[in-house]
Coordinates of C-alpha atoms in Angstrom, one line a residue:
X12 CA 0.0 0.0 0.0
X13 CA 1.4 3.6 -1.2
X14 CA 2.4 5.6 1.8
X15 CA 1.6 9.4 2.3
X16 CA 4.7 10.4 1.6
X17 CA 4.5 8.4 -1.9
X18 CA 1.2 9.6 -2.1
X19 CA 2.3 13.4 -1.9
X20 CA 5.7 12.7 -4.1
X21 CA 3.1 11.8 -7.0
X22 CA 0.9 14.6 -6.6
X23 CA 3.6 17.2 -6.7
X24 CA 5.8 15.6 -9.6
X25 CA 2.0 15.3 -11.2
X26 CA 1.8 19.5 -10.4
X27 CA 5.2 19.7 -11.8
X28 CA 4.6 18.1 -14.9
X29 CA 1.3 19.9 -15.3
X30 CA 2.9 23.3 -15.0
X31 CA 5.8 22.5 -17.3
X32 CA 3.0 21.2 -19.6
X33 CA 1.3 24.7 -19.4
X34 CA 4.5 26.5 -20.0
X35 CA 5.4 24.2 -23.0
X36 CA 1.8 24.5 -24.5
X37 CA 1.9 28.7 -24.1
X38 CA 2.7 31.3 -27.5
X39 CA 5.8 32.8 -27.0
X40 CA 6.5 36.3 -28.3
X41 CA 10.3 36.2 -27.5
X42 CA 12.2 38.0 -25.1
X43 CA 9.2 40.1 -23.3
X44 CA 11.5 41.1 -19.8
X45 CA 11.7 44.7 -20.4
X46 CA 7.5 44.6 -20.6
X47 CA 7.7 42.1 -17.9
X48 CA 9.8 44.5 -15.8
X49 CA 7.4 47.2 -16.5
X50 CA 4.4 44.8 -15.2
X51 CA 5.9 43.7 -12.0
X52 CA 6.6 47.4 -11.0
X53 CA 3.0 48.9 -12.0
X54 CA 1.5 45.4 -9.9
X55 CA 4.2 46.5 -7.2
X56 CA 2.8 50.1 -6.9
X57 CA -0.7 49.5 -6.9
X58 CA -0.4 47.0 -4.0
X59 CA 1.9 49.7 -2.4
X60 CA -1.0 51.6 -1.8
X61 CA -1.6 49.5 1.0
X62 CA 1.0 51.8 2.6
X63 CA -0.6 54.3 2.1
X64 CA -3.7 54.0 4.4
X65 CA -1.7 52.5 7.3
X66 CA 0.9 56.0 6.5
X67 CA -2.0 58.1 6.0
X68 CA -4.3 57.1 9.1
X69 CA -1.0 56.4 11.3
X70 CA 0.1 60.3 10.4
X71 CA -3.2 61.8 10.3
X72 CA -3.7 60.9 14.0
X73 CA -0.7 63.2 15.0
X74 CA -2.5 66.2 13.6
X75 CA -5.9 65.4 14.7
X76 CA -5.5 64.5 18.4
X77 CA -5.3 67.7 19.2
X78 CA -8.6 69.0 18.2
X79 CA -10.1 65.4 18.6
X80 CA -9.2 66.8 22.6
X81 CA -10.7 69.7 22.3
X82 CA -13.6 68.0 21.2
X83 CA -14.4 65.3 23.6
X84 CA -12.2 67.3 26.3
X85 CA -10.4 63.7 26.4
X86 CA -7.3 63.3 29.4
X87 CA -4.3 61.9 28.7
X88 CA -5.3 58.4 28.6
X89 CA -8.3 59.4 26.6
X90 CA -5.7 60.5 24.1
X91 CA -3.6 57.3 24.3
X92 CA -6.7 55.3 23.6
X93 CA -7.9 57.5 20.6
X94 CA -4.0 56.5 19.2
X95 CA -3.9 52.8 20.0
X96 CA -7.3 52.1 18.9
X97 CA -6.4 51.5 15.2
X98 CA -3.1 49.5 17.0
X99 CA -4.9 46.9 18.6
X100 CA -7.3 46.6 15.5
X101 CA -4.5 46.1 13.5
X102 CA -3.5 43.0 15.9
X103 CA -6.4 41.4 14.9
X104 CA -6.6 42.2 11.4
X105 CA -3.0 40.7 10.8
X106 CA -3.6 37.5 12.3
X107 CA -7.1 37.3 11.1
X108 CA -5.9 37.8 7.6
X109 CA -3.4 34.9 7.7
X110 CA -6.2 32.2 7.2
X111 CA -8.1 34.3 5.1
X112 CA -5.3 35.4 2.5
X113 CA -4.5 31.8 2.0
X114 CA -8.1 30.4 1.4
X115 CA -8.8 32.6 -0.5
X116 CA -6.0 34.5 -1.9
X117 CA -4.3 37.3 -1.7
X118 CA -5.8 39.4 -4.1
X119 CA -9.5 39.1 -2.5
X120 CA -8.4 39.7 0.8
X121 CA -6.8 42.9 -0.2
X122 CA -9.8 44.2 -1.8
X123 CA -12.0 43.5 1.6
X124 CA -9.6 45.6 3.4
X125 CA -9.7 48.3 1.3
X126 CA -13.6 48.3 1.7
X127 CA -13.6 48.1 5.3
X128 CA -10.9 50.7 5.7
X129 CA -13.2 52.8 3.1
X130 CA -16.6 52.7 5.5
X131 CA -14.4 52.4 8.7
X132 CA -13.0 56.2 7.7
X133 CA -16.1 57.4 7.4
X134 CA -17.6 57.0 10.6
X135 CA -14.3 58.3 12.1
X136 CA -15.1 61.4 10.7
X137 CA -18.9 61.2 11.3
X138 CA -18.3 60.0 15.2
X139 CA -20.6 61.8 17.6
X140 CA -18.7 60.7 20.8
X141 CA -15.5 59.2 21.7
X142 CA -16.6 55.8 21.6
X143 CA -18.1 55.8 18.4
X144 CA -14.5 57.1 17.2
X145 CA -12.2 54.5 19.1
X146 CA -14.8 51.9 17.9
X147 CA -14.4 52.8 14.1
X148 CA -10.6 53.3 14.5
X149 CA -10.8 50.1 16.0
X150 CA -11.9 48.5 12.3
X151 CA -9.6 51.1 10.5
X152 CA -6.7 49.1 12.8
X153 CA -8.1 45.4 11.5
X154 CA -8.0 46.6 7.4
X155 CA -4.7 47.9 8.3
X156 CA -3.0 45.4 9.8
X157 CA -4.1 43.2 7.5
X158 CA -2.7 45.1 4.4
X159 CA 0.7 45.1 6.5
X160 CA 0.0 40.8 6.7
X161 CA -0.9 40.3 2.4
X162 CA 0.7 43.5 0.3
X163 CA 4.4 42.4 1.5
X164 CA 3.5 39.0 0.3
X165 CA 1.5 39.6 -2.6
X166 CA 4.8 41.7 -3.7
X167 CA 7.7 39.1 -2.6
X168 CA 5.5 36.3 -4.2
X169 CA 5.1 38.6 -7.7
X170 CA 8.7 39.7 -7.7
X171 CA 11.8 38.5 -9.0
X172 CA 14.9 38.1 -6.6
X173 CA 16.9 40.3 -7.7
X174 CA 14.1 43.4 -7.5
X175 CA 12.5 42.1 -4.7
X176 CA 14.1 44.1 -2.0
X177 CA 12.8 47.1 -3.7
X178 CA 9.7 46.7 -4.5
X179 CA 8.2 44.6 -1.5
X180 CA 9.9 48.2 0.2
X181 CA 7.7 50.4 -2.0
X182 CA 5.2 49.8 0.7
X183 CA 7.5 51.4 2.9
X184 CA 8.2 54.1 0.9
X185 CA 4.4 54.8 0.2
X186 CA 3.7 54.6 4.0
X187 CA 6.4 57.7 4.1
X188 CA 4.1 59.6 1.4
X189 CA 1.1 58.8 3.5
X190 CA 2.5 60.4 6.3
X191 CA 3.8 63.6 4.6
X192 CA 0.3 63.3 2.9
X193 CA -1.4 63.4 6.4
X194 CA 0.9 66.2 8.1
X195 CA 0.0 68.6 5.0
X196 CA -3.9 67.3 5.4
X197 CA -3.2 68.1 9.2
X198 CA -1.5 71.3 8.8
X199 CA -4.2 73.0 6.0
X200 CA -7.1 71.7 7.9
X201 CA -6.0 73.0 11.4
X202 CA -8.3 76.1 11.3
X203 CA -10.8 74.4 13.7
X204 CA -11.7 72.2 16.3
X205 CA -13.9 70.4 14.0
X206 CA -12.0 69.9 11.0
X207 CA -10.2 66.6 12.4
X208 CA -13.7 64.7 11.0
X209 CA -12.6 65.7 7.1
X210 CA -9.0 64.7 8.4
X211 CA -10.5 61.2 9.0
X212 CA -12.9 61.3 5.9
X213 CA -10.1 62.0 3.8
X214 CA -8.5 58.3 4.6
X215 CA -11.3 57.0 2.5
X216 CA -9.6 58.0 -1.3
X217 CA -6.8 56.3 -1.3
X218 CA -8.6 53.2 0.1
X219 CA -10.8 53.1 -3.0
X220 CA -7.6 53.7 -4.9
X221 CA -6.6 50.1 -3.9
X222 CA -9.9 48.6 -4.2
X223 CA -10.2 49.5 -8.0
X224 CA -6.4 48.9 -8.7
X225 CA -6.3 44.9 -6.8
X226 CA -9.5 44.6 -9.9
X227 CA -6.6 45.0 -12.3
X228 CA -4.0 42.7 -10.7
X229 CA -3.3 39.3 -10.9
X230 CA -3.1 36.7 -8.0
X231 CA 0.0 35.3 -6.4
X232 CA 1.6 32.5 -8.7
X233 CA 2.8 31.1 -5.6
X234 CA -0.5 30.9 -4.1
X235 CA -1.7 29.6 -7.5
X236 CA 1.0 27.0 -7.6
X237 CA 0.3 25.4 -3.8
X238 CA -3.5 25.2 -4.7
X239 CA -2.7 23.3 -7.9
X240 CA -3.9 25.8 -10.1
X241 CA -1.0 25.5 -12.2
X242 CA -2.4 27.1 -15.9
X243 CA -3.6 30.2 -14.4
X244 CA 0.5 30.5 -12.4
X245 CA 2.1 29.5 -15.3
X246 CA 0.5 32.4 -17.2
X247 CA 0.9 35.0 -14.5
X248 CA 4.6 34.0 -14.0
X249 CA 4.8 34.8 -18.3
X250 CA 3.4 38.1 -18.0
X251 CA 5.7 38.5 -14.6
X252 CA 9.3 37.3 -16.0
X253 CA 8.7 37.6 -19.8
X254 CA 11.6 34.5 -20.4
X255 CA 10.5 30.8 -20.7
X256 CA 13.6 29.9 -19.4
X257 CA 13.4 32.1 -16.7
X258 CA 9.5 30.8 -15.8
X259 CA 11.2 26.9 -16.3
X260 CA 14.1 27.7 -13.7
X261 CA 11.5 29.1 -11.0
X262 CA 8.9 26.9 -11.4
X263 CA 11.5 24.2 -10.9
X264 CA 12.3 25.8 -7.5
X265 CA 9.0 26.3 -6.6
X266 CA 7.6 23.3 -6.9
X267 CA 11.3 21.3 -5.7
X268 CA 10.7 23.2 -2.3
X269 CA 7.3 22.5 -2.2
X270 CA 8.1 18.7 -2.5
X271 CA 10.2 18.8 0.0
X272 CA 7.2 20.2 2.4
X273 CA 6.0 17.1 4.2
X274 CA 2.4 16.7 5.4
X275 CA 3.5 16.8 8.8
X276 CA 5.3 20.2 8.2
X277 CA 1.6 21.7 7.0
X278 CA 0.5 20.1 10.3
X279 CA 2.6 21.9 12.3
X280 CA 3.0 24.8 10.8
X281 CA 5.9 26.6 12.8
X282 CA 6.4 24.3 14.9
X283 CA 9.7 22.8 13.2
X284 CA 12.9 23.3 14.7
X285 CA 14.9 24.7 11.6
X286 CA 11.9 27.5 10.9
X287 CA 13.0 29.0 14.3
X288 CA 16.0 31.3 13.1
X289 CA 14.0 32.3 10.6
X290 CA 11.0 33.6 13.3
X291 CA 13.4 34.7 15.6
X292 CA 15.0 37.2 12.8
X293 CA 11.4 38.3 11.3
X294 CA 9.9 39.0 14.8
X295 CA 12.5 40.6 16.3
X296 CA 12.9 42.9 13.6
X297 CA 9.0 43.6 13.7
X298 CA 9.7 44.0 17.6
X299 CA 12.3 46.1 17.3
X300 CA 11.1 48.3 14.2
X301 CA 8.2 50.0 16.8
X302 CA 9.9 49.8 20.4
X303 CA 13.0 52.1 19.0
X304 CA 10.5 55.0 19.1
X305 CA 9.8 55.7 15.1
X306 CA 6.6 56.2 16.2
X307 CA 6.8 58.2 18.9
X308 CA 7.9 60.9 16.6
X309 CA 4.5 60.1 14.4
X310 CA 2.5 60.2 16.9
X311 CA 2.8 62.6 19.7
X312 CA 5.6 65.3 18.2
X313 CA 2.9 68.1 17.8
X314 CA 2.2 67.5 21.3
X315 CA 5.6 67.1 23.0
X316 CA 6.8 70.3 21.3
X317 CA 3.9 72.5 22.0
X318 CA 4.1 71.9 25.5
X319 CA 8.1 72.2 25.1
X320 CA 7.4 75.9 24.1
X321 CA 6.8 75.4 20.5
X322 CA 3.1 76.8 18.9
X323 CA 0.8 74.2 17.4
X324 CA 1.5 75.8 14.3
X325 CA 5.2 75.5 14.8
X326 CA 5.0 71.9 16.0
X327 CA 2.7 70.9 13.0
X328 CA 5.2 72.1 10.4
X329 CA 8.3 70.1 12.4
X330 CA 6.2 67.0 11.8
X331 CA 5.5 67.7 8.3
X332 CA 9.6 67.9 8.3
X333 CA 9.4 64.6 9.7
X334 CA 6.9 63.4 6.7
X335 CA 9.5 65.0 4.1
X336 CA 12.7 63.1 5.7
X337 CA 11.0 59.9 6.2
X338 CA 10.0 60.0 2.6
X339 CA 13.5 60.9 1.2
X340 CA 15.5 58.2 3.5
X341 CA 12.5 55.6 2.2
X342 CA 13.2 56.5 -1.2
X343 CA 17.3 55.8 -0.6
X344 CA 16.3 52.8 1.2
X345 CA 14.8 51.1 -1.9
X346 CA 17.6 52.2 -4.3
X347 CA 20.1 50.8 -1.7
X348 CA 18.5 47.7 -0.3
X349 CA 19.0 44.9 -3.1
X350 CA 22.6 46.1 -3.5
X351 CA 23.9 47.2 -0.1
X352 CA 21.8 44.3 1.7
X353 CA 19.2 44.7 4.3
X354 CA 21.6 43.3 7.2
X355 CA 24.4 46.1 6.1
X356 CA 21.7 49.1 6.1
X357 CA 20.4 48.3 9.5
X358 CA 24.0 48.2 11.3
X359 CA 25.1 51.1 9.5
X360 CA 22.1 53.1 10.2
X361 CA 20.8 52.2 13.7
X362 CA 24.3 53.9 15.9
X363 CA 23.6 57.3 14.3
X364 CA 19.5 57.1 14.8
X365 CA 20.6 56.1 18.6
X366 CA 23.0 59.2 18.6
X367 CA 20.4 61.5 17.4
X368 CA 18.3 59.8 19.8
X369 CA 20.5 61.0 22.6
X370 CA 21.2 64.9 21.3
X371 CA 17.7 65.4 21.2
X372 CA 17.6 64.1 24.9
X373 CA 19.7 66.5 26.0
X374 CA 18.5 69.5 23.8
X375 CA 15.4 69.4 26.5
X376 CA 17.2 69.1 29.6
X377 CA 17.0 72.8 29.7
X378 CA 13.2 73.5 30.8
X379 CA 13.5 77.2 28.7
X380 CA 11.7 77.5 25.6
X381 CA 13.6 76.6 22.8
X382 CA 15.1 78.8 20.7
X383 CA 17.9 80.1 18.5
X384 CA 21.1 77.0 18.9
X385 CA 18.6 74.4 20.7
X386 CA 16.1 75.2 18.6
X387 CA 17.9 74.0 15.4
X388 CA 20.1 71.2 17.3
X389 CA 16.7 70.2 18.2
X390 CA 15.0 70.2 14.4
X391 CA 18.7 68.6 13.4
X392 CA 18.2 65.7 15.8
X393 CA 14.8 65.1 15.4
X394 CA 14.8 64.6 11.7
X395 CA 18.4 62.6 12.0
X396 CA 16.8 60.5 14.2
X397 CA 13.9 59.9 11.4
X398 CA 16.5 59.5 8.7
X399 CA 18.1 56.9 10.2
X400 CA 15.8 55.0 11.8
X401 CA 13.3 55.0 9.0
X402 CA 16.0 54.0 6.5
X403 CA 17.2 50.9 8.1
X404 CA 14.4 49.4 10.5
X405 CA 11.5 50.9 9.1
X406 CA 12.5 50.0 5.3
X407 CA 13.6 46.9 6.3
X408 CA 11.2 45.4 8.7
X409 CA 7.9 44.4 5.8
X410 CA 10.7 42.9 4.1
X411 CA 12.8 40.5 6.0
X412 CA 9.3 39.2 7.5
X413 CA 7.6 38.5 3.9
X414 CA 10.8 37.1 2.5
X415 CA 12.4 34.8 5.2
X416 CA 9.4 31.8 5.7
X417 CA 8.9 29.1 3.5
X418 CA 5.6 28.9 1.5
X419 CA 3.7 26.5 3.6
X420 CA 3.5 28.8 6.7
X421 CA 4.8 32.6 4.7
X422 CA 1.5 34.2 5.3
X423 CA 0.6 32.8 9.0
X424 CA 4.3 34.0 9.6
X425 CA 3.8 36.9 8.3
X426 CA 0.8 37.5 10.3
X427 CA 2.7 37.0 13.5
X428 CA 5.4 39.6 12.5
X429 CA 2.7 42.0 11.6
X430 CA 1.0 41.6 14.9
X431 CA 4.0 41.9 16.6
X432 CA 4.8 45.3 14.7
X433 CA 1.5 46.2 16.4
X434 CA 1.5 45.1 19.3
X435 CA 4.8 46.8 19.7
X436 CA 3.3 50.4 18.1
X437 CA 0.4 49.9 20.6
X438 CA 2.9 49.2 24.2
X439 CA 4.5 52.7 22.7
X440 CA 1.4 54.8 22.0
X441 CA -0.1 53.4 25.3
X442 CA 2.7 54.2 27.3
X443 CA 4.7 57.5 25.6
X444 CA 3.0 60.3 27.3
X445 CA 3.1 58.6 30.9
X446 CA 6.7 58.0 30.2
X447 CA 7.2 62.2 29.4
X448 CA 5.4 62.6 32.4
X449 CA 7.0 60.1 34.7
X450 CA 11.0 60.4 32.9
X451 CA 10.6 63.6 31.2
X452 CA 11.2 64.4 27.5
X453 CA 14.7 63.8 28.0
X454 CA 15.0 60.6 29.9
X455 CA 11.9 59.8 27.1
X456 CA 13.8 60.4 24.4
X457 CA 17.3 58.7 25.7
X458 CA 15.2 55.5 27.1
X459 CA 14.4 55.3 23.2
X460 CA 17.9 55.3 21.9
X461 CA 19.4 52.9 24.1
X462 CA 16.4 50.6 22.8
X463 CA 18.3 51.4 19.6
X464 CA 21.6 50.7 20.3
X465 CA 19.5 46.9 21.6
X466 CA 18.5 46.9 18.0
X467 CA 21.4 47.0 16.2
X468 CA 22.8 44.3 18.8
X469 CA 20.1 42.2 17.8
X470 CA 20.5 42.5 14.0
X471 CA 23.9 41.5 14.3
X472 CA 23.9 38.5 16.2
X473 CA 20.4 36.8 15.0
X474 CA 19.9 38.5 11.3
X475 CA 21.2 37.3 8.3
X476 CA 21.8 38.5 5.0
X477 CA 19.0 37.8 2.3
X478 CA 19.7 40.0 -0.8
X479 CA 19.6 38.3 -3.7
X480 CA 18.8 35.0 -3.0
X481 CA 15.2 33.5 -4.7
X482 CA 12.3 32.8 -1.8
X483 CA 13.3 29.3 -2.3
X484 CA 17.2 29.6 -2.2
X485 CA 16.0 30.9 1.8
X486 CA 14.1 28.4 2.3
X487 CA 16.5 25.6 1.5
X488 CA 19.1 27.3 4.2
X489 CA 16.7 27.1 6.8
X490 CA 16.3 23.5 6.0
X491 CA 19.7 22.6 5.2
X492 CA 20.9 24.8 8.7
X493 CA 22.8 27.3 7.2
X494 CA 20.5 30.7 7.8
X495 CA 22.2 32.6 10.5
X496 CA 24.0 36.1 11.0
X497 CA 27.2 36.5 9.7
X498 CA 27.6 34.6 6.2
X499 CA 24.5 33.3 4.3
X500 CA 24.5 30.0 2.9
X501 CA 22.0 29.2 0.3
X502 CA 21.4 25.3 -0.9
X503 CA 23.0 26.2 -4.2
X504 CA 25.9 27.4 -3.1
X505 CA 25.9 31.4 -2.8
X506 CA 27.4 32.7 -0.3
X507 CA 27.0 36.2 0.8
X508 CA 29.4 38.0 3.4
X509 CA 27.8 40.2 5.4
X510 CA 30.1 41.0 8.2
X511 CA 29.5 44.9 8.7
X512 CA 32.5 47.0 7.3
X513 CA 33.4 44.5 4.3

């Protein structure tokens, strides 16, 4: 009697042969990469726009929290709920999406986001009472963190290895423009204590943006591939690589890897031993990507500098800075992430964002309004702090998490990264005022970069280098034992150096 192992070898060498069969059986028009190139960017940007709701609503709350407190006359907790509603949506939203992504795809799953995010904004900015608000921020949290579980999938599935770095950071990078978007909103619409409801309104565009674009895309091959829909794959990975060659060589790997995937792995999910290195860098990363304060900027800058002796007006203008340098040191990031590496980046990046981290500290130890040196040491630190920490955690964080699981547990993975991103996001918004108010902006602020200086600790011992290397090249170190910090392996035989300094 066949056993399930036999049983399983035959039905993927029967997917194999039925994809190379659909490959074999396609028109070809030549080479078609440039076109293909062209496709895998525009699918890259429209999925990016996934960013830019969680940038947008993330940003938008900085600029609104201080008339939503006029408002409601909300206390400081008050305000801390109002800011970690949409965190501990977005909790749910990226584990919930997990299970849903990979039923039914990723595709769908975006597009139900985008609508809930679309009805979610509008009764923010309808909200008659507090409750009503945290409530619908609540839901604007779950469509969020569930575009921050699919989009960097969706992309690392649709994307070749050597562009991937890039373009899954797009959504990065259109996070950035959401929040530059949202401190402009914030700073033109700041003539009232009611106009934080169009603020909120306003969220709603580019979620129908993504809605209508996703009609346009086409669904993961991967996700195609594992649910033995292998005509419809083959013909997206065409449009995707325009090379038959190219399609042969990474259906190969794709489906090679996937035999390799036991029924007893799908069983247990992450529970196998040589998928821990791989958790351990993703979550860590996501851990680390919220607790070293990027946020805290975001969030709560208007209101540390008013009541450091700035004017709402001034304040609001610093954090559009911070919109303008986050977007800039984004846009680097993704022009520098395939070719400098994603471990490099981080430990070159995170000692100065911890030094500017400390200046800024001790700008504020003198209680006097700031002005004239202080003033601009204070500016200079502030947006440092954002250019470095945005262009090595915060570029890199969607990325290492989408790219570093194997197939059979990317998304659920994912998910947990995600969650852990806001989980983190939520401990900080929860907890940043009390901490001003208990330590002080300065002990605030320094707290912040020695949680920095942890970070880049962390990178080098646990996070390895992944640039370059195909999905499934990552996947075969992990099984093989050779994914770890330091030098990269990969079961062909690449190896990457990544020792900082090289």
């Amino acid at each position: 009697m066949p056993t399930t192992a036999d049983i399983q070898a035959t039905s993927h060498h029967q997917t194999h042969q039925r994809a190379l069969s659909a490959l074999s059986g396609m028109v070809h028009r030549g080479d078609q990469t440039v076109a293909a190139r062209r496709y895998v960017s525009i699918a890259a940007a429209v999925a990016a726009v996934g960013g830019l709701l969680f940038g947008y609503d993330t940003g938008i709350i900085a600029s609104a929290l201080i008339f939503v407190t006029q408002t409601f006359s909300l206390s400081t907790a008050g305000q801390e709920w109002v800011a970690a509603a949409l965190n501990i949506g977005a909790i749910f939203g990226a584990l919930l999406s997990g299970p849903v992504s990979d039923r039914w795809g990723r595709r769908p799953a975006i597009m139900v986001a985008a609508a809930i995010f679309i009805v979610a904004s509008l009764v923010c900015g309808l909200a008659p009472d507090v409750r009503t608000l945290i409530g619908a921020r609540l839901w604007l949290g779950v469509a969020i963190g569930a575009t921050t579980q699919i989009v960097p999938v969706y992309v690392a599935e649709l994307a070749p290895a050597a562009r991937r770095g890039g373009l899954v950071s797009l959504f990065q990078l259109v996070f950035s423009l959401g929040l530059l978007l949202a401190f402009f909103v914030g700073y033109e619409l700041s003539g009232g204590a009611g106009s934080w409801r169009a603020m909120f309104m306003l969220g709603a565009i580019p979620a129908l943006l993504l809605g209508v674009g996703m009609l346009f895309l086409p669904e993961s091959p991967r996700w195609l591939l594992h649910h033995e829909r292998e005509h419809h794959a083959v013909s997206i990975l065409y449009k995707l690589r325009g090379h038959q060659d190219i399609v042969r060589q990474e259906l190969d790997d794709v489906l090679r890897i996937g035999a390799a995937t036991t029924a007893g792995e799908h069983r247990a999910s992450l529970k196998p031993r040589w998928i821990r290195p791989a958790l351990i860098a993703a979550l860590g990363v996501a851990a680390f990507s919220q607790l070293s304060g990027p946020n805290v900027i975001v969030y709560y800058a208007p209101i540390i500098l008013s009541q450091a002796g700035l004017g709402h007006s001034a304040a609001l203008l610093t954090s559009v800075g911070v919109g303008v340098t986050s977007t800039i040191t984004t846009a680097m990031g993704i022009a520098l992430i395939d070719r400098v590496g994603r471990r490099r980046m981080m430990l070159w990046m995170l000692p100065v964002a911890a030094l500017s981290l400390f200046v800024l500290g001790g700008v504020f130890l003198d209680p006097a309004p700031l002005t004239g040196v202080r003033l601009v040491l204070m500016v200079a630190s502030l947006l440092g702090y954002i250019f470095f920490n945005f262009g090595s955690l915060s570029v890199a964080v969607w990325l290492i998490a989408a790219e570093v699981f194997p197939l059979f547990v990317r998304s659920k993975a994912m998910g947990m990264a995600s969650a852990t991103v806001w989980l983190s996001d939520t401990l900080v918004s929860l907890v940043t005022l009390s901490l001003v108010a208990a330590l002080g902006t300065t002990g605030t602020f320094w707290l912040f970069g020695v949680i920095n200086v942890a970070a880049f600790a962390f990178v080098w011992k646990y996070v390895p280098e992944t640039a370059g290397t195909s999905l499934e090249q990552i996947e075969g170190a992990l099984r093989s034992g050779t994914f770890y910090a330091g030098t990269f392996h990969t079961d062909t035989g690449h190896r990457t150096d990544t020792r900082p300094g090289d």
